Short mmCIF file of C-alpha atoms and ligand atoms in Angstrom, two decimals:
data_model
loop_
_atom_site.label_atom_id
_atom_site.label_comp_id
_atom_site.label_asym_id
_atom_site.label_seq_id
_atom_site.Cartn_x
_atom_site.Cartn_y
_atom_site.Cartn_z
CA UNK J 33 -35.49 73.13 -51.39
CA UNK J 34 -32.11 73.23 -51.48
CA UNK J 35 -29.27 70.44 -51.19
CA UNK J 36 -29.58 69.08 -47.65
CA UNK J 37 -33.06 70.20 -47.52
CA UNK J 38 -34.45 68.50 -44.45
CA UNK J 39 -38.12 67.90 -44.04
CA UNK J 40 -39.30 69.70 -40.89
CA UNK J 41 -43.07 69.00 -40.40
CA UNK J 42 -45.29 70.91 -37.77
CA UNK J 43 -47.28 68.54 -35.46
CA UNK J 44 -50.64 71.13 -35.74
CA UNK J 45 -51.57 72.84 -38.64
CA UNK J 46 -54.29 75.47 -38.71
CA UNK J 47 -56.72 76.52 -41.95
CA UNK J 48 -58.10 79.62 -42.21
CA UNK J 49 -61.14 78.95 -44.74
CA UNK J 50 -61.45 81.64 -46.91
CA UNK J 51 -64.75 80.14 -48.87
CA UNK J 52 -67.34 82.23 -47.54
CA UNK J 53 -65.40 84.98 -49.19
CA UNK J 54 -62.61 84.24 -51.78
CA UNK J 55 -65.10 81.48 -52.85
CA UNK J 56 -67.92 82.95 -53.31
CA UNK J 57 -67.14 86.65 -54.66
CA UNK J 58 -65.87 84.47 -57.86
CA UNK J 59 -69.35 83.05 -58.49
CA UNK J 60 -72.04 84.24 -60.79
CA UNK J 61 -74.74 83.44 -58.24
CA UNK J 62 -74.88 85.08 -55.51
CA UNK J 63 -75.89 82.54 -52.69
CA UNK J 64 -78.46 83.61 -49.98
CA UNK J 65 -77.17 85.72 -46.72
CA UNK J 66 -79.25 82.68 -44.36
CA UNK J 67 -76.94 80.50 -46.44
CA UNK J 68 -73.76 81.91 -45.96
CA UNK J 69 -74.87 81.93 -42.88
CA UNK J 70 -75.39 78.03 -42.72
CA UNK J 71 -72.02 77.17 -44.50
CA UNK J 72 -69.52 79.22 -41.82
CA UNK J 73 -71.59 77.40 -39.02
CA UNK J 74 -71.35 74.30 -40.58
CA UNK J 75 -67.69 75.29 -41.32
CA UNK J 76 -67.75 76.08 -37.42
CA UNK J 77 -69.20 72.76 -36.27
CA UNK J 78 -66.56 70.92 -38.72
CA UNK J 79 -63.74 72.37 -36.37
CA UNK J 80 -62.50 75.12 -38.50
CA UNK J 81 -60.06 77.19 -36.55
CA UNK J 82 -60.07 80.02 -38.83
CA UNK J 83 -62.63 81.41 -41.03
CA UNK J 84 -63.10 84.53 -43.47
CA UNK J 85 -66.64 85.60 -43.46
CA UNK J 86 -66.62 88.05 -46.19
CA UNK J 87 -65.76 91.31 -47.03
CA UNK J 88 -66.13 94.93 -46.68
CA UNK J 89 -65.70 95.94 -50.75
CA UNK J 90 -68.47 98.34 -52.42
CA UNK J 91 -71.30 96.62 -52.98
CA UNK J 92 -70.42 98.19 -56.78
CA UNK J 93 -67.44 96.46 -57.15
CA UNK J 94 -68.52 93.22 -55.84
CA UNK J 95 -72.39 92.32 -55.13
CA UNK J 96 -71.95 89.02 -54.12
CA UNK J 97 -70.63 90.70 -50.72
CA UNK J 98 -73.07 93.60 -49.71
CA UNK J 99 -74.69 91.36 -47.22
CA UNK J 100 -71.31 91.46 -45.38
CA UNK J 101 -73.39 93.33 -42.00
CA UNK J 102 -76.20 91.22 -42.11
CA UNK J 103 -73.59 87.89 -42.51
CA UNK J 104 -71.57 89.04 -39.39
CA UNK J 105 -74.43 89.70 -36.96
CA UNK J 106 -75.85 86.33 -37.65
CA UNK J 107 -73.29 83.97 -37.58
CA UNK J 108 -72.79 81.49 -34.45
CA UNK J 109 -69.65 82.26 -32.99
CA UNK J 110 -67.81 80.02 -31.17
CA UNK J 111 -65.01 81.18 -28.81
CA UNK J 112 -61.59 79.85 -29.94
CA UNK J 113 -62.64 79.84 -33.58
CA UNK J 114 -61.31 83.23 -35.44
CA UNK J 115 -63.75 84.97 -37.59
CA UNK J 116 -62.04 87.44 -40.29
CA UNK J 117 -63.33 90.08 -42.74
CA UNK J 118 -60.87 91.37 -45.76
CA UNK J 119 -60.93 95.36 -45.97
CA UNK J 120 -59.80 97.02 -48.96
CA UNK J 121 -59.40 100.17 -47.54
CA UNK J 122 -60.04 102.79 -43.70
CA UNK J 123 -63.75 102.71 -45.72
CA UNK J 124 -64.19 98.95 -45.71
CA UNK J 125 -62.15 99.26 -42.24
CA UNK J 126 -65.01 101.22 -40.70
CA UNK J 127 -67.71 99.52 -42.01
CA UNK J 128 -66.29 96.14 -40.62
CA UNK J 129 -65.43 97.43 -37.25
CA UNK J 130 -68.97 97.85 -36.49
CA UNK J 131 -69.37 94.35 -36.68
CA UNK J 132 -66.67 93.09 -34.27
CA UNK J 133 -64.30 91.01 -36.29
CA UNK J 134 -61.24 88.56 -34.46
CA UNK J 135 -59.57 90.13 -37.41
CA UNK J 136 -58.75 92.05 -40.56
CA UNK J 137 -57.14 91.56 -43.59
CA UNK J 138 -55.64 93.71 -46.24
CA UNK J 139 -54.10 93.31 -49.07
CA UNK J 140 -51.55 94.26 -51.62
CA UNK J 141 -49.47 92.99 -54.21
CA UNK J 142 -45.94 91.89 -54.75
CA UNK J 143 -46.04 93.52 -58.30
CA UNK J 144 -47.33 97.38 -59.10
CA UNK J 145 -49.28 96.88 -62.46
CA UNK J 146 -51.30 94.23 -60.42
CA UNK J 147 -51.68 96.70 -57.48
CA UNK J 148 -53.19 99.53 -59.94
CA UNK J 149 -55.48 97.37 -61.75
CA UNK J 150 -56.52 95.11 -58.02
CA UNK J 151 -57.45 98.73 -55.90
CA UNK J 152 -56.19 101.49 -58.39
CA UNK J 153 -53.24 102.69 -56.30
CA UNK J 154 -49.33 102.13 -55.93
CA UNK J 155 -48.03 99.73 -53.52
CA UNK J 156 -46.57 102.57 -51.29
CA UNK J 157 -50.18 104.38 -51.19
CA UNK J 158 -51.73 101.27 -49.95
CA UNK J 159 -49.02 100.84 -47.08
CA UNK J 160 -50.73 104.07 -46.10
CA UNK J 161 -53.92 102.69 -46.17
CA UNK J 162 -52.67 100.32 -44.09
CA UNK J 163 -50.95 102.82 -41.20
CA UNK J 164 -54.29 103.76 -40.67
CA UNK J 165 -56.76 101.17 -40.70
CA UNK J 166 -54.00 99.84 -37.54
CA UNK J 167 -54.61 102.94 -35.60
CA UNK J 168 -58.20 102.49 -36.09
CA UNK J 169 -58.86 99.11 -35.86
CA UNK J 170 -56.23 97.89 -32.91
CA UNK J 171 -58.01 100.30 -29.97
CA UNK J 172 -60.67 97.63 -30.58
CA UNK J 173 -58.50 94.50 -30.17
CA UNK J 174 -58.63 93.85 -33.58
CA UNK J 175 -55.63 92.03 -34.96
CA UNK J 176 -54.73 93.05 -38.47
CA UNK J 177 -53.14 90.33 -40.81
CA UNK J 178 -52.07 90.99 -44.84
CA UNK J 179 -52.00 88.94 -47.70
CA UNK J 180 -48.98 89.73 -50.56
CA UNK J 181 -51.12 89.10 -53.86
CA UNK J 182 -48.84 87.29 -56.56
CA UNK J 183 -46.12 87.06 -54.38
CA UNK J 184 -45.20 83.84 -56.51
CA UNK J 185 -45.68 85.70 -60.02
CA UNK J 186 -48.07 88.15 -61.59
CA UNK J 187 -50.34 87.84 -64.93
CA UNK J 188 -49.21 91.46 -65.83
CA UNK J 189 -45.34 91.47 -64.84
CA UNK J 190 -44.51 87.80 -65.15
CA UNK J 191 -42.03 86.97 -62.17
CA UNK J 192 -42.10 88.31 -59.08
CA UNK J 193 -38.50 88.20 -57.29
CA UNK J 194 -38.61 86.52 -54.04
CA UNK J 195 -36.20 89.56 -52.44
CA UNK J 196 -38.88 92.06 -53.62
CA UNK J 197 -41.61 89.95 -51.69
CA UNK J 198 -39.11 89.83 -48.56
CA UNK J 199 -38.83 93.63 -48.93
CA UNK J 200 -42.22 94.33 -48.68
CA UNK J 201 -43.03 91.68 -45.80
CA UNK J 202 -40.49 93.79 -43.81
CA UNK J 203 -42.85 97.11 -45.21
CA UNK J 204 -45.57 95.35 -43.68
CA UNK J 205 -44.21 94.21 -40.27
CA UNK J 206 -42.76 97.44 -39.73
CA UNK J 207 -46.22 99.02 -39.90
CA UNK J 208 -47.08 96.48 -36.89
CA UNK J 209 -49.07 93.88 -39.42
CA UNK J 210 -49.62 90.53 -36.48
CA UNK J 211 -49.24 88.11 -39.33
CA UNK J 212 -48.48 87.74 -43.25
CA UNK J 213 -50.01 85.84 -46.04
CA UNK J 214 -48.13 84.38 -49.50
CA UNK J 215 -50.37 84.37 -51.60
CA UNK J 216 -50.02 82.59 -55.15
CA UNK J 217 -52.92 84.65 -56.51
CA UNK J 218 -52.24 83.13 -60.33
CA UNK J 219 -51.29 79.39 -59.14
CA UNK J 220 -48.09 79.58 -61.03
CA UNK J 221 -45.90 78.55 -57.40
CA UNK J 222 -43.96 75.39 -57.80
CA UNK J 223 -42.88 73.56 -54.60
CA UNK J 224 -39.21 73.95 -54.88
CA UNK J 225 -39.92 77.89 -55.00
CA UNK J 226 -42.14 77.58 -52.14
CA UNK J 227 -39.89 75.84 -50.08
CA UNK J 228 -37.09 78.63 -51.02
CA UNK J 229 -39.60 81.46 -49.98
CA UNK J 230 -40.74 80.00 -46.43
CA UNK J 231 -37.33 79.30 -45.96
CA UNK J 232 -36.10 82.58 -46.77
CA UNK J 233 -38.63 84.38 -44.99
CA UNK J 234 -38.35 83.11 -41.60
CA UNK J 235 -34.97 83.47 -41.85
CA UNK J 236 -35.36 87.28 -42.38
CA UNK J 237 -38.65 87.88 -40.49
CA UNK J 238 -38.71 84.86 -37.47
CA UNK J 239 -41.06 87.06 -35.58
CA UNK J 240 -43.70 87.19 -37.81
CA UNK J 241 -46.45 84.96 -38.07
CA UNK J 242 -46.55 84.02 -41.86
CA UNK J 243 -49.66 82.03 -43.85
CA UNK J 244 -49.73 80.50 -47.24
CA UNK J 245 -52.26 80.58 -49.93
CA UNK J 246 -52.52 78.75 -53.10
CA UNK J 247 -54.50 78.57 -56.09
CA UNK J 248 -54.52 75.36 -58.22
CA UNK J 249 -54.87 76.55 -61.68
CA UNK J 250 -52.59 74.01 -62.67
CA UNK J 251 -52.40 71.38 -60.41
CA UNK J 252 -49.41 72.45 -57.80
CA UNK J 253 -51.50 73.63 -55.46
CA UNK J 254 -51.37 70.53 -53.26
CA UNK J 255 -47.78 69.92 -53.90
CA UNK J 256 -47.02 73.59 -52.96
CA UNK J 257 -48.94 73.27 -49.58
CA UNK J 258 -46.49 69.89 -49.28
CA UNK J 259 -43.53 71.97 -49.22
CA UNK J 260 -44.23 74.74 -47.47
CA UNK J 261 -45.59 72.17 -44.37
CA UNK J 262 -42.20 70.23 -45.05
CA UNK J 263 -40.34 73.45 -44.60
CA UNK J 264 -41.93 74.61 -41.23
CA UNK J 265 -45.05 76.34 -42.49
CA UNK J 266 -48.57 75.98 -40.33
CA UNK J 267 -50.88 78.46 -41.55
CA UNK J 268 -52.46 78.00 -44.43
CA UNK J 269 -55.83 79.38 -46.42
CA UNK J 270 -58.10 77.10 -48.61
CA UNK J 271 -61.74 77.18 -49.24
CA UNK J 272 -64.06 74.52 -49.07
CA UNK J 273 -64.56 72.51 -52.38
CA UNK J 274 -61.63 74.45 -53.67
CA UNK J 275 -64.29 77.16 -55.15
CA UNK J 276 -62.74 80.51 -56.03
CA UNK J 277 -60.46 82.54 -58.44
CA UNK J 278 -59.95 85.80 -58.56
CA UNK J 279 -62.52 88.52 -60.61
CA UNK J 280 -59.17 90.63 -60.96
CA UNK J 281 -56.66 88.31 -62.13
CA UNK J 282 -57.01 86.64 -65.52
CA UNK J 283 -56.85 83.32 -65.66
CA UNK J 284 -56.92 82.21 -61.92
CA UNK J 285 -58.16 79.37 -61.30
CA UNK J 286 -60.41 77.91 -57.72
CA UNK J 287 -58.25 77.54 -53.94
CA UNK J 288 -56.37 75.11 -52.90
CA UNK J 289 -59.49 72.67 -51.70
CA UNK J 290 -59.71 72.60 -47.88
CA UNK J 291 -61.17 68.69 -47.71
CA UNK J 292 -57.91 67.58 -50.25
CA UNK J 293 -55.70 69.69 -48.07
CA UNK J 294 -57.26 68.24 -44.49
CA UNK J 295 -56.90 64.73 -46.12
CA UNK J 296 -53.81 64.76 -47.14
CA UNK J 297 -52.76 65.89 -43.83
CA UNK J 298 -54.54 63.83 -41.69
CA UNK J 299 -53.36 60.46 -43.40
CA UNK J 300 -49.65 61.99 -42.82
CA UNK J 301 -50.79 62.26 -38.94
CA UNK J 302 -50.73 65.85 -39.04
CA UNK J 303 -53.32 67.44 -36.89
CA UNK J 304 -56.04 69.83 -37.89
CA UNK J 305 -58.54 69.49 -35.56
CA UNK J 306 -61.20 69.42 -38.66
CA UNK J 307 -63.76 66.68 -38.85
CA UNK J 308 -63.27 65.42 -42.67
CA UNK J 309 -66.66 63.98 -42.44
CA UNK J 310 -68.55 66.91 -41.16
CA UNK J 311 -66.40 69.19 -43.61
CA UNK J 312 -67.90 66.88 -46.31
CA UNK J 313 -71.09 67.62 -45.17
CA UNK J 314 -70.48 71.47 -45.65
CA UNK J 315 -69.55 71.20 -49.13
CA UNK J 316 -72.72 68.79 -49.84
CA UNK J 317 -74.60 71.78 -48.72
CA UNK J 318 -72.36 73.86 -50.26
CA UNK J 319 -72.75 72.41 -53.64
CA UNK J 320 -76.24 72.34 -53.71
CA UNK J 321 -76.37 75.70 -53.22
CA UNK J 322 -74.19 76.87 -56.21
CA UNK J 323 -76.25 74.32 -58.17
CA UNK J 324 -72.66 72.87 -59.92
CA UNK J 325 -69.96 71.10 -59.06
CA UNK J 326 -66.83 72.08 -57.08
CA UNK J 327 -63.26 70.89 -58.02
CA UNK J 328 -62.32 68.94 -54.39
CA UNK J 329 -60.92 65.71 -54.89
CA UNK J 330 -61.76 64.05 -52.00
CA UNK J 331 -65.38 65.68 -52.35
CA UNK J 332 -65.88 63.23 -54.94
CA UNK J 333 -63.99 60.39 -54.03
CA UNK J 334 -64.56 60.10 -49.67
CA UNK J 335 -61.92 60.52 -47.15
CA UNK J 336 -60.52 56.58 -47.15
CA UNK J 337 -62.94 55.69 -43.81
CA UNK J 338 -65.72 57.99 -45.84
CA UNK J 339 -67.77 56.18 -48.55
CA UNK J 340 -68.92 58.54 -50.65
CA UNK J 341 -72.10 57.71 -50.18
CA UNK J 342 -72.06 58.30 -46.58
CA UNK J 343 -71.97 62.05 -47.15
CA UNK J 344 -75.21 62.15 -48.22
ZN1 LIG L 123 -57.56 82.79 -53.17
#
C-alpha cells in the first residue's frame, strides 16, 4: 500500500474452508467423525469451493484428527468442489493418498525456531520432505499446495522479513509446489503489510497461484483480507464461525470467520458462489456441536436479508 496504490478487486473470489481441520484440532472436544461428516456436507451444500477435511498428523500429536480415514471415505463429494488434507510429512503423505484427496498441503514456516518447535526440523529438512511427498503424491493427480506459517511474524523470532518469505516461496515453487499460502499464523499482519507482500509477491512469482490466511487475534483479520482482495488477491482460507488457533503457537487466536468474510464480500458485489444463509445454517449446527459459542460476527448478528432468527 504504497503511494498511488490503486485498488484492483477480483470479480470471483474463492474460500478454501479450513474448519473441519484448523478449527477443530484447536478444540478440547473432539466432535464426532458422523459430525464432521455433516459439517463439510453442509459446508458442500452451502457452495464451498474449497474445503480442508482434516489431517494426516499422529493420532499422538493430535487426537482430535485420527478419524482422518474414516472422515474421507464418508464424505459426499461433489465434483467441482476441492477436498484437501494437510500432511506433515511422506508418513502423513501415504496415509492420505489412500484416501484420494483433490489435494495436499504442507507446511513450513517463514522463521526456524517456529519450524523446530511446529515439526522438530529445519526449514531446509522440510523442503526435503516436501521433494518427496511430490514424487509420491503427483503420479496420482494429486496437486500439492503449501502454506508459509508466520510469514507475517513469529511468537519466537518477532518479525519475519518479507524478502525472507519471497525467498522461500521461490524454495517452494522450484520444488514444483501448484500453489502457495501466507499464512499469518499469530494474527499480527496489518493491511498495509499485506498489501506490500501480495504486491511483492506476484511481482516476483506471477506464475504461482498464491492464497492468504489470517488469524484475528486482534481484530485485523478482516481488514487484512480487505487489502489483500484490493491488491489482486482471490484465494483465501477461513473457517466457519472463525473457530481455530493454533496448539503450537502461543497466543493465536480463532480464523478469519468465513460467514464475516463471505458478507463482507458479497455486499461489495464480489462473488463467492457461497449461500450466506445455508453457511449460517452450518455454523448453527456447528455450534451446537462444540456446545459454546464461536467468534463470527455475522453468526450473531444475520447477513442484512438474514434475521437472525431465521437461522434457526
Ligand atoms: Zn489458521
Amino acid at each position: 500500500m504504497q503511494m498511488g496504490w490503486q485498488w484492483q478487486e477480483p470479480s470471483f473470489v474463492w474460500f478454501r474452508d479450513v474448519s473441519p481441520r484448523d478449527g477443530l484440532q484447536a478444540e478440547k472436544m473432539i466432535l464426532e467423525t458422523k459430525d464432521k461428516v455433516q459439517l463439510i456436507n453442509q459446508l458442500t451444500q452451502a457452495g464451498v469451493p474449497r474445503i480442508e477435511v482434516t489431517s494426516f498428523v499422529s493420532p499422538q500429536w493430535l487426537p482430535q484428527m485420527a478419524d482422518a480415514e474414516e472422515v474421507m471415505a464418508a464424505i459426499d463429494r461433489k465434483p467441482g468442489v476441492v477436498y484437501s488434507v494437510l500432511v506433515p510429512n511422506p508418513k502423513g503423505a501415504e496415509r492420505a493418498v489412500a484416501t484420494k484427496p483433490d489435494e495436499m498441503t504442507v507446511f513450513v514456516s517463514a522463521s526456524e525456531t517456529h519450524n523446530q518447535k511446529n515439526v522438530h526440523r529445519s526449514i531446509t529438512e522440510s523442503l526435503q520432505g516436501f521433494r518427496d511427498i511430490g514424487a509420491m503424491v503427483r503420479v496420482h493427480g494429486i496437486k500439492v499446495s503449501a502454506v508459509i506459517v508466520t510469514a507475517f511474524g513469529c511468537p519466537y523470532e518477532g518479525v519475519v522479513s518479507l524478502s525472507s518469505v519471497l525467498d522461500l516461496a521461490q524454495r517452494l515453487q522450484e520444488l514444483g509446489i501448484d500453489e502457495i499460502t501466507l499464512g499469518d499464523t499469530v494474527g499480527v499482519a496489518n493491511p498495509k503489510q499485506v498489501a506490500n507482500m501480495v504486491g511483492a509477491f506476484r511481482e516476483k512469482l506471477p506464475q504461482v497461484e498464491m492464497a492468504l490466511h489470517f488469524h484475528d487475534t486482534r481484530g485485523t483479520a478482516l481488514a487484512n483480507l480487505l487489502a489483500a482482495v484490493g491488491s489482486g488477491a482471490s484465494k483465501f482460507e477461513t473457517a466457519l464461525g472463525g473457530i481455530g488457533g493454533s496448539p503450537f503457537s502461543p497466543g493465536a487466536g480463532g480464523n478469519l470467520s468465513t460467514e464475516d468474510s463471505v458478507y463482507c464480500l458479497m455486499e461489495m458485489g464480489i462473488a463467492t458462489g457461497i449461500d450466506l444463509k445455508l453457511l449460517l445454517y452450518a455454523t448453527q449446527f456447528l455450534v451446537e456441536k462444540l456446545g459454546h459459542d464461536v467468534p463470527s460476527r455475522v453468526f450473531h448478528a444475520g447477513g442484512k436479508m438474514i434475521p437472525v432468527n431465521a437461522r434457526h
